[in-house]
PDB file of C-alpha atoms in Angstrom:
ATOM      1  CA  MET A 245     -47.289 -35.443 -19.013  1.00 60.00           C
ATOM      2  CA  THR A 246     -46.180 -36.097 -15.429  1.00 71.00           C
ATOM      3  CA  ARG A 247     -45.936 -33.387 -12.778  1.00 82.00           C
ATOM      4  CA  ARG A 248     -42.479 -32.045 -12.043  1.00 87.00           C
ATOM      5  CA  THR A 249     -41.059 -32.937  -8.664  1.00 89.00           C
ATOM      6  CA  LYS A 250     -39.372 -30.346  -6.444  1.00 90.00           C
ATOM      7  CA  LEU A 251     -35.988 -31.635  -7.599  1.00 91.00           C
ATOM      8  CA  ASP A 252     -37.052 -31.382 -11.268  1.00 92.00           C
ATOM      9  CA  ILE A 253     -38.024 -27.734 -10.761  1.00 94.00           C
ATOM     10  CA  ILE A 254     -34.745 -26.917  -9.008  1.00 94.00           C
ATOM     11  CA  ASN A 255     -32.892 -28.675 -11.829  1.00 94.00           C
ATOM     12  CA  ASP A 256     -34.824 -26.704 -14.476  1.00 94.00           C
ATOM     13  CA  MET A 257     -34.007 -23.444 -12.707  1.00 94.00           C
ATOM     14  CA  LEU A 258     -30.305 -24.220 -12.434  1.00 95.00           C
ATOM     15  CA  VAL A 259     -30.143 -25.428 -16.056  1.00 94.00           C
ATOM     16  CA  SER A 260     -31.789 -22.168 -17.164  1.00 94.00           C
ATOM     17  CA  VAL A 261     -29.121 -20.128 -15.364  1.00 94.00           C
ATOM     18  CA  ARG A 262     -26.297 -22.295 -16.730  1.00 93.00           C
ATOM     19  CA  GLU A 263     -27.615 -22.018 -20.285  1.00 92.00           C
ATOM     20  CA  LYS A 264     -27.547 -18.230 -19.932  1.00 90.00           C
ATOM     21  CA  GLY A 265     -23.850 -18.368 -19.112  1.00 89.00           C
ATOM     22  CA  GLY A 266     -24.293 -18.643 -15.342  1.00 88.00           C
ATOM     23  CA  LYS A 267     -26.101 -15.283 -14.895  1.00 89.00           C
ATOM     24  CA  ILE A 268     -29.784 -14.483 -15.406  1.00 92.00           C
ATOM     25  CA  LYS A 269     -32.430 -11.912 -14.501  1.00 92.00           C
ATOM     26  CA  PRO A 270     -35.204 -13.228 -12.168  1.00 91.00           C
ATOM     27  CA  THR A 271     -37.954 -12.494 -14.736  1.00 92.00           C
ATOM     28  CA  HIS A 272     -36.087 -14.420 -17.448  1.00 93.00           C
ATOM     29  CA  LEU A 273     -35.612 -17.296 -15.069  1.00 93.00           C
ATOM     30  CA  MET A 274     -39.338 -17.328 -14.318  1.00 94.00           C
ATOM     31  CA  TYR A 275     -40.179 -17.726 -18.033  1.00 93.00           C
ATOM     32  CA  LYS A 276     -37.344 -20.136 -18.862  1.00 92.00           C
ATOM     33  CA  ALA A 277     -38.122 -22.451 -15.929  1.00 92.00           C
ATOM     34  CA  ASN A 278     -41.858 -22.179 -16.586  1.00 91.00           C
ATOM     35  CA  LEU A 279     -42.783 -20.965 -13.095  1.00 92.00           C
ATOM     36  CA  SER A 280     -45.289 -18.607 -11.558  1.00 92.00           C
ATOM     37  CA  TYR A 281     -43.995 -15.562  -9.646  1.00 91.00           C
ATOM     38  CA  LYS A 282     -44.999 -17.140  -6.337  1.00 93.00           C
ATOM     39  CA  LEU A 283     -43.270 -20.450  -7.068  1.00 92.00           C
ATOM     40  CA  LEU A 284     -40.174 -18.688  -8.359  1.00 93.00           C
ATOM     41  CA  ASN A 285     -39.769 -16.842  -5.078  1.00 92.00           C
ATOM     42  CA  THR A 286     -40.347 -19.981  -2.999  1.00 92.00           C
ATOM     43  CA  TYR A 287     -37.713 -22.013  -4.873  1.00 93.00           C
ATOM     44  CA  LEU A 288     -35.327 -19.092  -5.167  1.00 93.00           C
ATOM     45  CA  GLU A 289     -35.355 -18.655  -1.421  1.00 92.00           C
ATOM     46  CA  ASP A 290     -34.442 -22.336  -1.051  1.00 91.00           C
ATOM     47  CA  LEU A 291     -31.689 -22.158  -3.660  1.00 93.00           C
ATOM     48  CA  VAL A 292     -30.093 -19.060  -2.139  1.00 93.00           C
ATOM     49  CA  LYS A 293     -30.364 -20.526   1.376  1.00 92.00           C
ATOM     50  CA  ASN A 294     -28.650 -23.711   0.200  1.00 91.00           C
ATOM     51  CA  GLU A 295     -25.926 -21.692  -1.568  1.00 92.00           C
ATOM     52  CA  MET A 296     -26.741 -23.055  -5.024  1.00 94.00           C
ATOM     53  CA  MET A 297     -27.563 -19.598  -6.363  1.00 94.00           C
ATOM     54  CA  GLN A 298     -26.523 -16.079  -5.421  1.00 93.00           C
ATOM     55  CA  GLU A 299     -28.225 -12.729  -5.870  1.00 91.00           C
ATOM     56  CA  VAL A 300     -25.956  -9.980  -7.186  1.00 91.00           C
ATOM     57  CA  LYS A 301     -26.481  -6.379  -8.244  1.00 88.00           C
ATOM     58  CA  GLY A 302     -25.549  -5.556 -11.824  1.00 81.00           C
ATOM     59  CA  LYS A 303     -25.477  -2.398 -13.925  1.00 77.00           C
ATOM     60  CA  ASN A 304     -28.384   0.054 -13.382  1.00 80.00           C
ATOM     61  CA  ASP A 305     -28.940  -1.598 -10.012  1.00 83.00           C
ATOM     62  CA  ASN A 306     -30.652  -4.587 -11.633  1.00 87.00           C
ATOM     63  CA  THR A 307     -30.777  -7.875  -9.685  1.00 89.00           C
ATOM     64  CA  TYR A 308     -29.121 -10.885 -11.291  1.00 92.00           C
ATOM     65  CA  LEU A 309     -28.971 -14.482 -10.219  1.00 93.00           C
ATOM     66  CA  ILE A 310     -25.762 -16.468 -10.586  1.00 93.00           C
ATOM     67  CA  ILE A 311     -25.166 -20.178 -10.264  1.00 94.00           C
ATOM     68  CA  THR A 312     -22.590 -21.264  -7.658  1.00 94.00           C
ATOM     69  CA  ASP A 313     -20.205 -24.261  -7.661  1.00 93.00           C
ATOM     70  CA  LYS A 314     -22.629 -26.016  -5.328  1.00 94.00           C
ATOM     71  CA  GLY A 315     -25.381 -25.466  -7.911  1.00 93.00           C
ATOM     72  CA  LEU A 316     -23.206 -26.954 -10.645  1.00 93.00           C
ATOM     73  CA  GLU A 317     -22.424 -29.929  -8.423  1.00 92.00           C
ATOM     74  CA  PHE A 318     -26.152 -30.446  -7.891  1.00 93.00           C
ATOM     75  CA  LEU A 319     -26.716 -30.446 -11.666  1.00 94.00           C
ATOM     76  CA  ALA A 320     -24.024 -33.088 -12.214  1.00 91.00           C
ATOM     77  CA  GLU A 321     -25.346 -35.258  -9.396  1.00 91.00           C
ATOM     78  CA  PHE A 322     -28.965 -34.896 -10.523  1.00 92.00           C
ATOM     79  CA  LYS A 323     -28.077 -35.865 -14.109  1.00 91.00           C
ATOM     80  CA  LYS A 324     -26.326 -38.996 -12.890  1.00 92.00           C
ATOM     81  CA  MET A 325     -29.252 -39.971 -10.652  1.00 92.00           C
ATOM     82  CA  ARG A 326     -31.834 -39.475 -13.388  1.00 91.00           C
ATOM     83  CA  GLU A 327     -29.711 -41.431 -15.861  1.00 93.00           C
ATOM     84  CA  PHE A 328     -29.521 -44.292 -13.372  1.00 94.00           C
ATOM     85  CA  GLN A 329     -33.287 -44.219 -12.871  1.00 93.00           C
ATOM     86  CA  GLN A 330     -33.924 -44.060 -16.611  1.00 93.00           C
ATOM     87  CA  SER A 331     -31.502 -46.889 -17.427  1.00 94.00           C
ATOM     88  CA  PHE A 332     -32.805 -49.180 -14.695  1.00 94.00           C
ATOM     89  CA  GLY A 333     -36.455 -48.303 -15.305  1.00 90.00           C
ATOM     90  CA  ILE A 334     -37.170 -46.972 -11.801  1.00 87.00           C
TER      91      ILE A 334
ATOM     92  CA  MET B 288     -33.561 -87.585  -3.780  1.00 41.00           C
ATOM     93  CA  LEU B 289     -31.935 -84.331  -2.822  1.00 48.00           C
ATOM     94  CA  GLU B 290     -29.257 -83.210  -5.243  1.00 50.00           C
ATOM     95  CA  ILE B 291     -27.216 -80.175  -4.335  1.00 54.00           C
ATOM     96  CA  VAL B 292     -24.217 -79.766  -6.585  1.00 58.00           C
ATOM     97  CA  TYR B 293     -24.560 -80.085 -10.349  1.00 67.00           C
ATOM     98  CA  SER B 294     -21.196 -78.731 -11.371  1.00 75.00           C
ATOM     99  CA  PRO B 295     -18.671 -80.872 -13.253  1.00 80.00           C
ATOM    100  CA  GLN B 296     -15.556 -81.538 -11.141  1.00 78.00           C
ATOM    101  CA  TRP B 297     -13.198 -79.451 -13.281  1.00 82.00           C
ATOM    102  CA  PHE B 298     -15.478 -76.437 -12.730  1.00 83.00           C
ATOM    103  CA  TYR B 299     -15.308 -76.636  -8.899  1.00 80.00           C
ATOM    104  CA  GLY B 300     -14.219 -73.274  -7.570  1.00 83.00           C
ATOM    105  CA  ILE B 301     -14.556 -71.412 -10.881  1.00 89.00           C
ATOM    106  CA  ASP B 302     -18.282 -70.983 -10.264  1.00 88.00           C
ATOM    107  CA  ILE B 303     -17.436 -69.387  -6.895  1.00 91.00           C
ATOM    108  CA  ILE B 304     -15.352 -66.750  -8.729  1.00 93.00           C
ATOM    109  CA  PHE B 305     -18.226 -66.132 -11.155  1.00 95.00           C
ATOM    110  CA  GLU B 306     -20.710 -65.748  -8.310  1.00 94.00           C
ATOM    111  CA  PHE B 307     -18.339 -63.415  -6.508  1.00 95.00           C
ATOM    112  CA  ILE B 308     -18.420 -61.144  -9.598  1.00 96.00           C
ATOM    113  CA  ASN B 309     -22.233 -61.272  -9.483  1.00 97.00           C
ATOM    114  CA  VAL B 310     -22.144 -60.241  -5.803  1.00 97.00           C
ATOM    115  CA  ILE B 311     -19.873 -57.258  -6.562  1.00 97.00           C
ATOM    116  CA  ALA B 312     -22.154 -56.078  -9.402  1.00 97.00           C
ATOM    117  CA  ALA B 313     -25.282 -56.438  -7.237  1.00 97.00           C
ATOM    118  CA  ILE B 314     -23.739 -54.657  -4.229  1.00 97.00           C
ATOM    119  CA  LEU B 315     -22.485 -51.720  -6.333  1.00 97.00           C
ATOM    120  CA  ILE B 316     -25.906 -51.254  -7.931  1.00 97.00           C
ATOM    121  CA  ALA B 317     -27.623 -51.540  -4.534  1.00 97.00           C
ATOM    122  CA  PHE B 318     -25.263 -48.957  -3.038  1.00 95.00           C
ATOM    123  CA  PHE B 319     -25.831 -46.570  -5.952  1.00 95.00           C
ATOM    124  CA  SER B 320     -29.578 -47.051  -5.715  1.00 96.00           C
ATOM    125  CA  TYR B 321     -29.450 -46.167  -2.026  1.00 95.00           C
ATOM    126  CA  LYS B 322     -27.503 -43.014  -2.937  1.00 94.00           C
ATOM    127  CA  VAL B 323     -30.256 -42.101  -5.414  1.00 93.00           C
ATOM    128  CA  TYR B 324     -32.829 -42.716  -2.678  1.00 94.00           C
ATOM    129  CA  LYS B 325     -30.954 -40.425  -0.263  1.00 93.00           C
ATOM    130  CA  PHE B 326     -30.890 -37.762  -2.959  1.00 89.00           C
ATOM    131  CA  THR B 327     -34.417 -38.029  -4.346  1.00 88.00           C
ATOM    132  CA  ARG B 328     -36.262 -39.652  -1.394  1.00 89.00           C
ATOM    133  CA  GLU B 329     -38.139 -41.816  -3.907  1.00 89.00           C
ATOM    134  CA  LYS B 330     -39.082 -45.084  -2.206  1.00 90.00           C
ATOM    135  CA  ARG B 331     -38.860 -47.056  -5.469  1.00 91.00           C
ATOM    136  CA  CYS B 332     -35.099 -46.463  -5.412  1.00 93.00           C
ATOM    137  CA  LEU B 333     -34.856 -47.807  -1.869  1.00 94.00           C
ATOM    138  CA  PHE B 334     -36.757 -50.992  -2.754  1.00 93.00           C
ATOM    139  CA  PHE B 335     -34.741 -51.369  -5.959  1.00 95.00           C
ATOM    140  CA  GLY B 336     -31.562 -51.223  -3.874  1.00 96.00           C
ATOM    141  CA  LEU B 337     -32.983 -53.732  -1.383  1.00 96.00           C
ATOM    142  CA  SER B 338     -33.785 -56.102  -4.263  1.00 96.00           C
ATOM    143  CA  PHE B 339     -30.160 -55.997  -5.357  1.00 97.00           C
ATOM    144  CA  ILE B 340     -29.046 -56.554  -1.747  1.00 97.00           C
ATOM    145  CA  ALA B 341     -31.250 -59.675  -1.781  1.00 97.00           C
ATOM    146  CA  ILE B 342     -29.540 -60.776  -5.034  1.00 97.00           C
ATOM    147  CA  SER B 343     -26.128 -60.403  -3.401  1.00 97.00           C
ATOM    148  CA  LEU B 344     -27.288 -62.280  -0.275  1.00 96.00           C
ATOM    149  CA  SER B 345     -28.590 -65.039  -2.512  1.00 95.00           C
ATOM    150  CA  PHE B 346     -25.217 -65.415  -4.253  1.00 95.00           C
ATOM    151  CA  ILE B 347     -23.346 -65.191  -0.933  1.00 95.00           C
ATOM    152  CA  SER B 348     -25.465 -68.109   0.374  1.00 92.00           C
ATOM    153  CA  LYS B 349     -24.605 -70.107  -2.736  1.00 90.00           C
ATOM    154  CA  ILE B 350     -20.910 -69.268  -2.491  1.00 91.00           C
ATOM    155  CA  LEU B 351     -20.877 -70.467   1.135  1.00 88.00           C
ATOM    156  CA  THR B 352     -22.638 -73.705   0.141  1.00 84.00           C
ATOM    157  CA  ASN B 353     -20.311 -74.409  -2.749  1.00 81.00           C
ATOM    158  CA  PHE B 354     -17.267 -73.461  -0.715  1.00 78.00           C
ATOM    159  CA  GLN B 355     -18.299 -75.874   2.037  1.00 73.00           C
ATOM    160  CA  PHE B 356     -18.986 -78.630  -0.498  1.00 71.00           C
ATOM    161  CA  TYR B 357     -15.719 -78.235  -2.384  1.00 69.00           C
ATOM    162  CA  TYR B 358     -13.800 -78.029   0.884  1.00 66.00           C
ATOM    163  CA  ASN B 359     -15.391 -81.299   2.057  1.00 67.00           C
ATOM    164  CA  PHE B 360     -14.897 -82.886  -1.352  1.00 64.00           C
ATOM    165  CA  PHE B 361     -11.172 -82.224  -1.377  1.00 61.00           C
ATOM    166  CA  ARG B 362     -10.822 -83.119   2.316  1.00 61.00           C
ATOM    167  CA  LYS B 363     -12.692 -86.396   1.822  1.00 60.00           C
ATOM    168  CA  SER B 364     -10.167 -87.373  -0.788  1.00 56.00           C
ATOM    169  CA  SER B 365      -7.367 -87.065   1.748  1.00 53.00           C
ATOM    170  CA  ILE B 366      -9.010 -88.300   5.000  1.00 50.00           C
ATOM    171  CA  ILE B 367      -9.012 -92.037   5.662  1.00 46.00           C
ATOM    172  CA  ASN B 368     -11.135 -92.108   8.833  1.00 45.00           C
ATOM    173  CA  SER B 369     -14.617 -92.965   7.501  1.00 44.00           C
ATOM    174  CA  ALA B 370     -16.437 -92.150  10.799  1.00 44.00           C
ATOM    175  CA  LEU B 371     -15.224 -88.585  10.622  1.00 44.00           C
ATOM    176  CA  ILE B 372     -16.395 -88.325   7.024  1.00 46.00           C
ATOM    177  CA  THR B 373     -19.904 -89.499   7.975  1.00 46.00           C
ATOM    178  CA  VAL B 374     -20.193 -86.885  10.733  1.00 46.00           C
ATOM    179  CA  THR B 375     -18.907 -84.134   8.484  1.00 51.00           C
ATOM    180  CA  THR B 376     -21.230 -85.113   5.642  1.00 55.00           C
ATOM    181  CA  HIS B 377     -24.298 -85.262   7.895  1.00 57.00           C
ATOM    182  CA  LYS B 378     -23.557 -81.833   9.372  1.00 60.00           C
ATOM    183  CA  SER B 379     -22.829 -80.483   5.913  1.00 64.00           C
ATOM    184  CA  LEU B 380     -26.136 -81.732   4.522  1.00 67.00           C
ATOM    185  CA  ASN B 381     -28.097 -79.606   7.001  1.00 71.00           C
ATOM    186  CA  PHE B 382     -25.902 -76.652   6.155  1.00 73.00           C
ATOM    187  CA  PHE B 383     -26.389 -77.220   2.398  1.00 73.00           C
ATOM    188  CA  VAL B 384     -30.167 -77.458   2.690  1.00 74.00           C
ATOM    189  CA  SER B 385     -30.484 -74.265   4.741  1.00 78.00           C
ATOM    190  CA  ALA B 386     -27.962 -72.319   2.633  1.00 80.00           C
ATOM    191  CA  TYR B 387     -29.677 -73.391  -0.603  1.00 81.00           C
ATOM    192  CA  PHE B 388     -33.001 -72.445   0.924  1.00 84.00           C
ATOM    193  CA  PHE B 389     -31.687 -68.945   1.598  1.00 88.00           C
ATOM    194  CA  HIS B 390     -30.094 -68.760  -1.862  1.00 90.00           C
ATOM    195  CA  ARG B 391     -33.403 -69.504  -3.538  1.00 89.00           C
ATOM    196  CA  PHE B 392     -35.515 -67.480  -1.134  1.00 89.00           C
ATOM    197  CA  PHE B 393     -33.412 -64.327  -1.508  1.00 93.00           C
ATOM    198  CA  MET B 394     -33.239 -64.641  -5.295  1.00 94.00           C
ATOM    199  CA  LEU B 395     -37.005 -65.114  -5.635  1.00 91.00           C
ATOM    200  CA  LEU B 396     -37.583 -62.230  -3.233  1.00 91.00           C
ATOM    201  CA  ALA B 397     -35.232 -60.003  -5.249  1.00 94.00           C
ATOM    202  CA  LEU B 398     -36.785 -60.876  -8.596  1.00 94.00           C
ATOM    203  CA  THR B 399     -40.289 -60.338  -7.209  1.00 91.00           C
ATOM    204  CA  GLY B 400     -39.150 -56.954  -5.902  1.00 91.00           C
ATOM    205  CA  LEU B 401     -37.762 -56.020  -9.325  1.00 93.00           C
ATOM    206  CA  PHE B 402     -40.918 -57.347 -10.982  1.00 90.00           C
ATOM    207  CA  PHE B 403     -43.023 -54.947  -8.881  1.00 88.00           C
ATOM    208  CA  ILE B 404     -40.702 -51.947  -9.179  1.00 90.00           C
ATOM    209  CA  VAL B 405     -39.945 -52.190 -12.892  1.00 89.00           C
ATOM    210  CA  GLY B 406     -43.464 -53.275 -13.868  1.00 83.00           C
ATOM    211  CA  LYS B 407     -45.031 -50.694 -11.519  1.00 77.00           C
ATOM    212  CA  TYR B 408     -47.595 -53.264 -10.373  1.00 73.00           C
ATOM    213  CA  HIS B 409     -50.061 -52.734  -7.553  1.00 70.00           C
ATOM    214  CA  LYS B 410     -48.577 -53.043  -4.050  1.00 70.00           C
ATOM    215  CA  ARG B 411     -51.599 -54.976  -2.783  1.00 71.00           C
ATOM    216  CA  LEU B 412     -50.366 -58.079  -4.619  1.00 73.00           C
ATOM    217  CA  ILE B 413     -47.082 -58.164  -2.681  1.00 74.00           C
ATOM    218  CA  PRO B 414     -48.290 -60.325   0.307  1.00 77.00           C
ATOM    219  CA  LEU B 415     -49.706 -62.864  -2.144  1.00 73.00           C
ATOM    220  CA  PHE B 416     -46.398 -62.982  -3.997  1.00 77.00           C
ATOM    221  CA  ILE B 417     -44.415 -63.405  -0.773  1.00 78.00           C
ATOM    222  CA  PHE B 418     -46.624 -66.394   0.071  1.00 78.00           C
ATOM    223  CA  PHE B 419     -45.898 -67.912  -3.355  1.00 79.00           C
ATOM    224  CA  ILE B 420     -42.174 -67.269  -2.889  1.00 78.00           C
ATOM    225  CA  ALA B 421     -42.213 -69.166   0.421  1.00 78.00           C
ATOM    226  CA  VAL B 422     -44.131 -72.086  -1.124  1.00 78.00           C
ATOM    227  CA  ILE B 423     -41.943 -72.223  -4.230  1.00 77.00           C
ATOM    228  CA  THR B 424     -38.745 -71.979  -2.166  1.00 75.00           C
ATOM    229  CA  ALA B 425     -39.888 -74.873   0.041  1.00 75.00           C
ATOM    230  CA  PHE B 426     -40.798 -77.062  -2.943  1.00 74.00           C
ATOM    231  CA  SER B 427     -37.787 -76.123  -5.025  1.00 68.00           C
ATOM    232  CA  THR B 428     -35.446 -77.544  -2.358  1.00 62.00           C
ATOM    233  CA  TYR B 429     -36.541 -80.966  -3.600  1.00 64.00           C
ATOM    234  CA  GLU B 430     -37.444 -80.178  -7.200  1.00 69.00           C
ATOM    235  CA  TYR B 431     -34.552 -78.315  -8.731  1.00 73.00           C
ATOM    236  CA  PHE B 432     -36.272 -77.125 -11.886  1.00 80.00           C
ATOM    237  CA  ILE B 433     -39.271 -75.474 -10.110  1.00 85.00           C
ATOM    238  CA  TYR B 434     -36.967 -72.734  -8.834  1.00 87.00           C
ATOM    239  CA  HIS B 435     -35.454 -72.048 -12.250  1.00 90.00           C
ATOM    240  CA  VAL B 436     -38.829 -72.134 -14.010  1.00 89.00           C
ATOM    241  CA  THR B 437     -40.104 -69.519 -11.528  1.00 89.00           C
ATOM    242  CA  THR B 438     -37.017 -67.301 -11.894  1.00 93.00           C
ATOM    243  CA  SER B 439     -37.290 -67.624 -15.694  1.00 94.00           C
ATOM    244  CA  LEU B 440     -40.902 -66.454 -15.594  1.00 92.00           C
ATOM    245  CA  LEU B 441     -40.091 -63.491 -13.343  1.00 93.00           C
ATOM    246  CA  LEU B 442     -37.043 -62.584 -15.428  1.00 95.00           C
ATOM    247  CA  GLY B 443     -39.165 -62.884 -18.573  1.00 95.00           C
ATOM    248  CA  TYR B 444     -41.485 -60.186 -17.230  1.00 93.00           C
ATOM    249  CA  ILE B 445     -38.580 -58.038 -16.041  1.00 95.00           C
ATOM    250  CA  PHE B 446     -36.846 -58.341 -19.428  1.00 96.00           C
ATOM    251  CA  TYR B 447     -40.108 -57.439 -21.205  1.00 95.00           C
ATOM    252  CA  HIS B 448     -40.281 -54.198 -19.197  1.00 95.00           C
ATOM    253  CA  TYR B 449     -36.628 -53.386 -19.805  1.00 96.00           C
ATOM    254  CA  TYR B 450     -37.090 -54.014 -23.516  1.00 96.00           C
ATOM    255  CA  ALA B 451     -40.085 -51.629 -23.460  1.00 95.00           C
ATOM    256  CA  ASN B 452     -37.919 -49.139 -21.560  1.00 95.00           C
ATOM    257  CA  TYR B 453     -35.248 -49.474 -24.263  1.00 96.00           C
ATOM    258  CA  SER B 454     -37.832 -49.052 -27.060  1.00 96.00           C
ATOM    259  CA  TYR B 455     -39.079 -45.889 -25.346  1.00 93.00           C
ATOM    260  CA  CYS B 456     -35.649 -44.459 -24.648  1.00 92.00           C
ATOM    261  CA  LYS B 457     -32.964 -45.790 -26.985  1.00 92.00           C
ATOM    262  CA  THR B 458     -29.719 -45.118 -25.160  1.00 93.00           C
ATOM    263  CA  LYS B 459     -26.661 -47.335 -24.729  1.00 95.00           C
ATOM    264  CA  ASN B 460     -27.344 -47.722 -21.015  1.00 95.00           C
ATOM    265  CA  THR B 461     -30.986 -48.807 -21.445  1.00 96.00           C
ATOM    266  CA  PHE B 462     -29.772 -51.291 -24.077  1.00 97.00           C
ATOM    267  CA  LEU B 463     -27.083 -52.664 -21.752  1.00 97.00           C
ATOM    268  CA  VAL B 464     -29.560 -53.125 -18.906  1.00 97.00           C
ATOM    269  CA  ALA B 465     -32.135 -54.837 -21.156  1.00 97.00           C
ATOM    270  CA  PHE B 466     -29.447 -57.062 -22.705  1.00 97.00           C
ATOM    271  CA  SER B 467     -28.027 -58.034 -19.308  1.00 97.00           C
ATOM    272  CA  PHE B 468     -31.447 -59.139 -18.079  1.00 97.00           C
ATOM    273  CA  PHE B 469     -31.947 -61.042 -21.335  1.00 97.00           C
ATOM    274  CA  LEU B 470     -28.706 -62.948 -20.668  1.00 97.00           C
ATOM    275  CA  ILE B 471     -29.689 -63.638 -17.054  1.00 97.00           C
ATOM    276  CA  LEU B 472     -33.047 -64.948 -18.328  1.00 97.00           C
ATOM    277  CA  ILE B 473     -31.286 -67.229 -20.837  1.00 97.00           C
ATOM    278  CA  SER B 474     -28.983 -68.495 -18.093  1.00 96.00           C
ATOM    279  CA  GLN B 475     -32.014 -69.573 -16.029  1.00 94.00           C
ATOM    280  CA  ILE B 476     -33.463 -71.437 -19.004  1.00 94.00           C
ATOM    281  CA  VAL B 477     -30.128 -73.216 -19.482  1.00 94.00           C
ATOM    282  CA  PHE B 478     -30.070 -74.033 -15.742  1.00 91.00           C
ATOM    283  CA  ILE B 479     -33.406 -75.883 -16.220  1.00 88.00           C
ATOM    284  CA  ASN B 480     -31.704 -78.079 -18.825  1.00 86.00           C
ATOM    285  CA  ILE B 481     -29.008 -79.343 -16.468  1.00 83.00           C
ATOM    286  CA  ILE B 482     -31.012 -82.582 -16.346  1.00 78.00           C
ATOM    287  CA  THR B 483     -30.036 -83.182 -19.997  1.00 82.00           C
ATOM    288  CA  GLY B 484     -26.322 -82.615 -19.420  1.00 81.00           C
ATOM    289  CA  ILE B 485     -24.085 -81.402 -16.593  1.00 83.00           C
ATOM    290  CA  GLU B 486     -22.122 -79.203 -19.052  1.00 85.00           C
ATOM    291  CA  ASN B 487     -25.178 -76.961 -19.189  1.00 89.00           C
ATOM    292  CA  TYR B 488     -24.307 -75.843 -15.659  1.00 90.00           C
ATOM    293  CA  VAL B 489     -21.055 -74.358 -16.963  1.00 93.00           C
ATOM    294  CA  LEU B 490     -22.825 -72.723 -19.913  1.00 94.00           C
ATOM    295  CA  ALA B 491     -25.511 -71.259 -17.633  1.00 94.00           C
ATOM    296  CA  GLN B 492     -22.905 -69.913 -15.197  1.00 94.00           C
ATOM    297  CA  VAL B 493     -20.952 -68.285 -18.059  1.00 96.00           C
ATOM    298  CA  ILE B 494     -24.094 -66.650 -19.504  1.00 97.00           C
ATOM    299  CA  GLN B 495     -25.168 -65.508 -16.040  1.00 97.00           C
ATOM    300  CA  VAL B 496     -21.829 -63.904 -15.186  1.00 97.00           C
ATOM    301  CA  LEU B 497     -21.833 -62.174 -18.596  1.00 97.00           C
ATOM    302  CA  GLY B 498     -25.237 -60.732 -17.712  1.00 97.00           C
ATOM    303  CA  TYR B 499     -23.940 -59.355 -14.422  1.00 97.00           C
ATOM    304  CA  ILE B 500     -20.741 -58.027 -16.053  1.00 97.00           C
ATOM    305  CA  ILE B 501     -22.886 -56.095 -18.540  1.00 97.00           C
ATOM    306  CA  LEU B 502     -24.926 -54.701 -15.627  1.00 96.00           C
ATOM    307  CA  LEU B 503     -21.622 -53.656 -14.067  1.00 96.00           C
ATOM    308  CA  ILE B 504     -20.588 -51.950 -17.324  1.00 96.00           C
ATOM    309  CA  ALA B 505     -23.876 -49.997 -17.360  1.00 95.00           C
ATOM    310  CA  TYR B 506     -23.235 -48.952 -13.749  1.00 95.00           C
ATOM    311  CA  ILE B 507     -19.642 -47.866 -14.540  1.00 94.00           C
ATOM    312  CA  ARG B 508     -20.815 -45.902 -17.591  1.00 93.00           C
ATOM    313  CA  ILE B 509     -23.293 -43.962 -15.428  1.00 91.00           C
ATOM    314  CA  SER B 510     -20.761 -43.179 -12.687  1.00 86.00           C
ATOM    315  CA  LYS B 511     -18.077 -42.255 -15.266  1.00 80.00           C
ATOM    316  CA  ASN B 512     -20.513 -39.860 -16.870  1.00 69.00           C
ATOM    317  CA  ASP B 513     -20.641 -38.048 -13.552  1.00 53.00           C
ATOM    318  CA  LYS B 514     -16.853 -37.693 -13.485  1.00 53.00           C
ATOM    319  CA  LYS B 515     -16.935 -36.288 -17.039  1.00 54.00           C
ATOM    320  CA  ASN B 516     -19.556 -33.749 -15.955  1.00 50.00           C
ATOM    321  CA  LYS B 517     -17.508 -32.684 -12.937  1.00 49.00           C
ATOM    322  CA  ALA B 518     -14.394 -32.316 -15.090  1.00 47.00           C
ATOM    323  CA  ARG B 519     -16.350 -30.163 -17.579  1.00 47.00           C
ATOM    324  CA  HIS B 520     -17.541 -27.837 -14.804  1.00 46.00           C
ATOM    325  CA  ASN B 521     -14.101 -27.391 -13.214  1.00 43.00           C
TER     326      ASN B 521
END
């Protein structure tokens, strides 16, 4: 199995949030995207900074992560790019 | 003897249209590949795009050559002054030789690039291959079939990898890409057989343009998929 690239990890994280209806708890995201706590925080910081994800407070003051329109755009673009690479064998 | 144009007279100009379609397909794929490179920063995508740019440059060189030839051919029929014809023909010959050189050089360069990218071969072999390309291009100016034998061999390897890619991942797009390269390979084999009959030139051109049209279809399918995705999200 090949190592995931940075883009693959970001894609996995965003897909995990989308599959959960666009809202997920950080711990669930960590398990679903198969990441360590340290890596989760590193990538999360990037995603929030680039406005692909947002941190919101839910009931009982729990932190949730939601996917933004920019995050959804990234997913669409990434899928197209990977399909191109797969089809053309690159 | 140096022979440049193998097309039957009734096909003059039609081949230019076919090659123009090939240029459009190659440019669109190159542009998309560059977009993928900008997004992923994977160098393979950049070189893949450059290979397709080389394909388009190769066809542009051929279009210019054929255009010049057909223009002279039709002008010769109407001009009576023989001295003028001699000057024009002599100038044209130099133009033909250099344009055909670039056509063959760019195509061999592109196919070698694809051979390395698709086959994931070792980069150290690249200088050796570039040397062979230069030698083959120089020789193929005088021996028509050498060029097409070389392109057939390279396309054979490229098709083999695309077929393996299709076997590994059976999607419509991988099939279309493998099939298009199969058609382009067949077209090169038919080009070799022009010696046996000039009609083969027409057949080869038709098969080749079909190959590039199928590549274009694969490209459109991928970009349309993106539009579908965007529509689903909105």
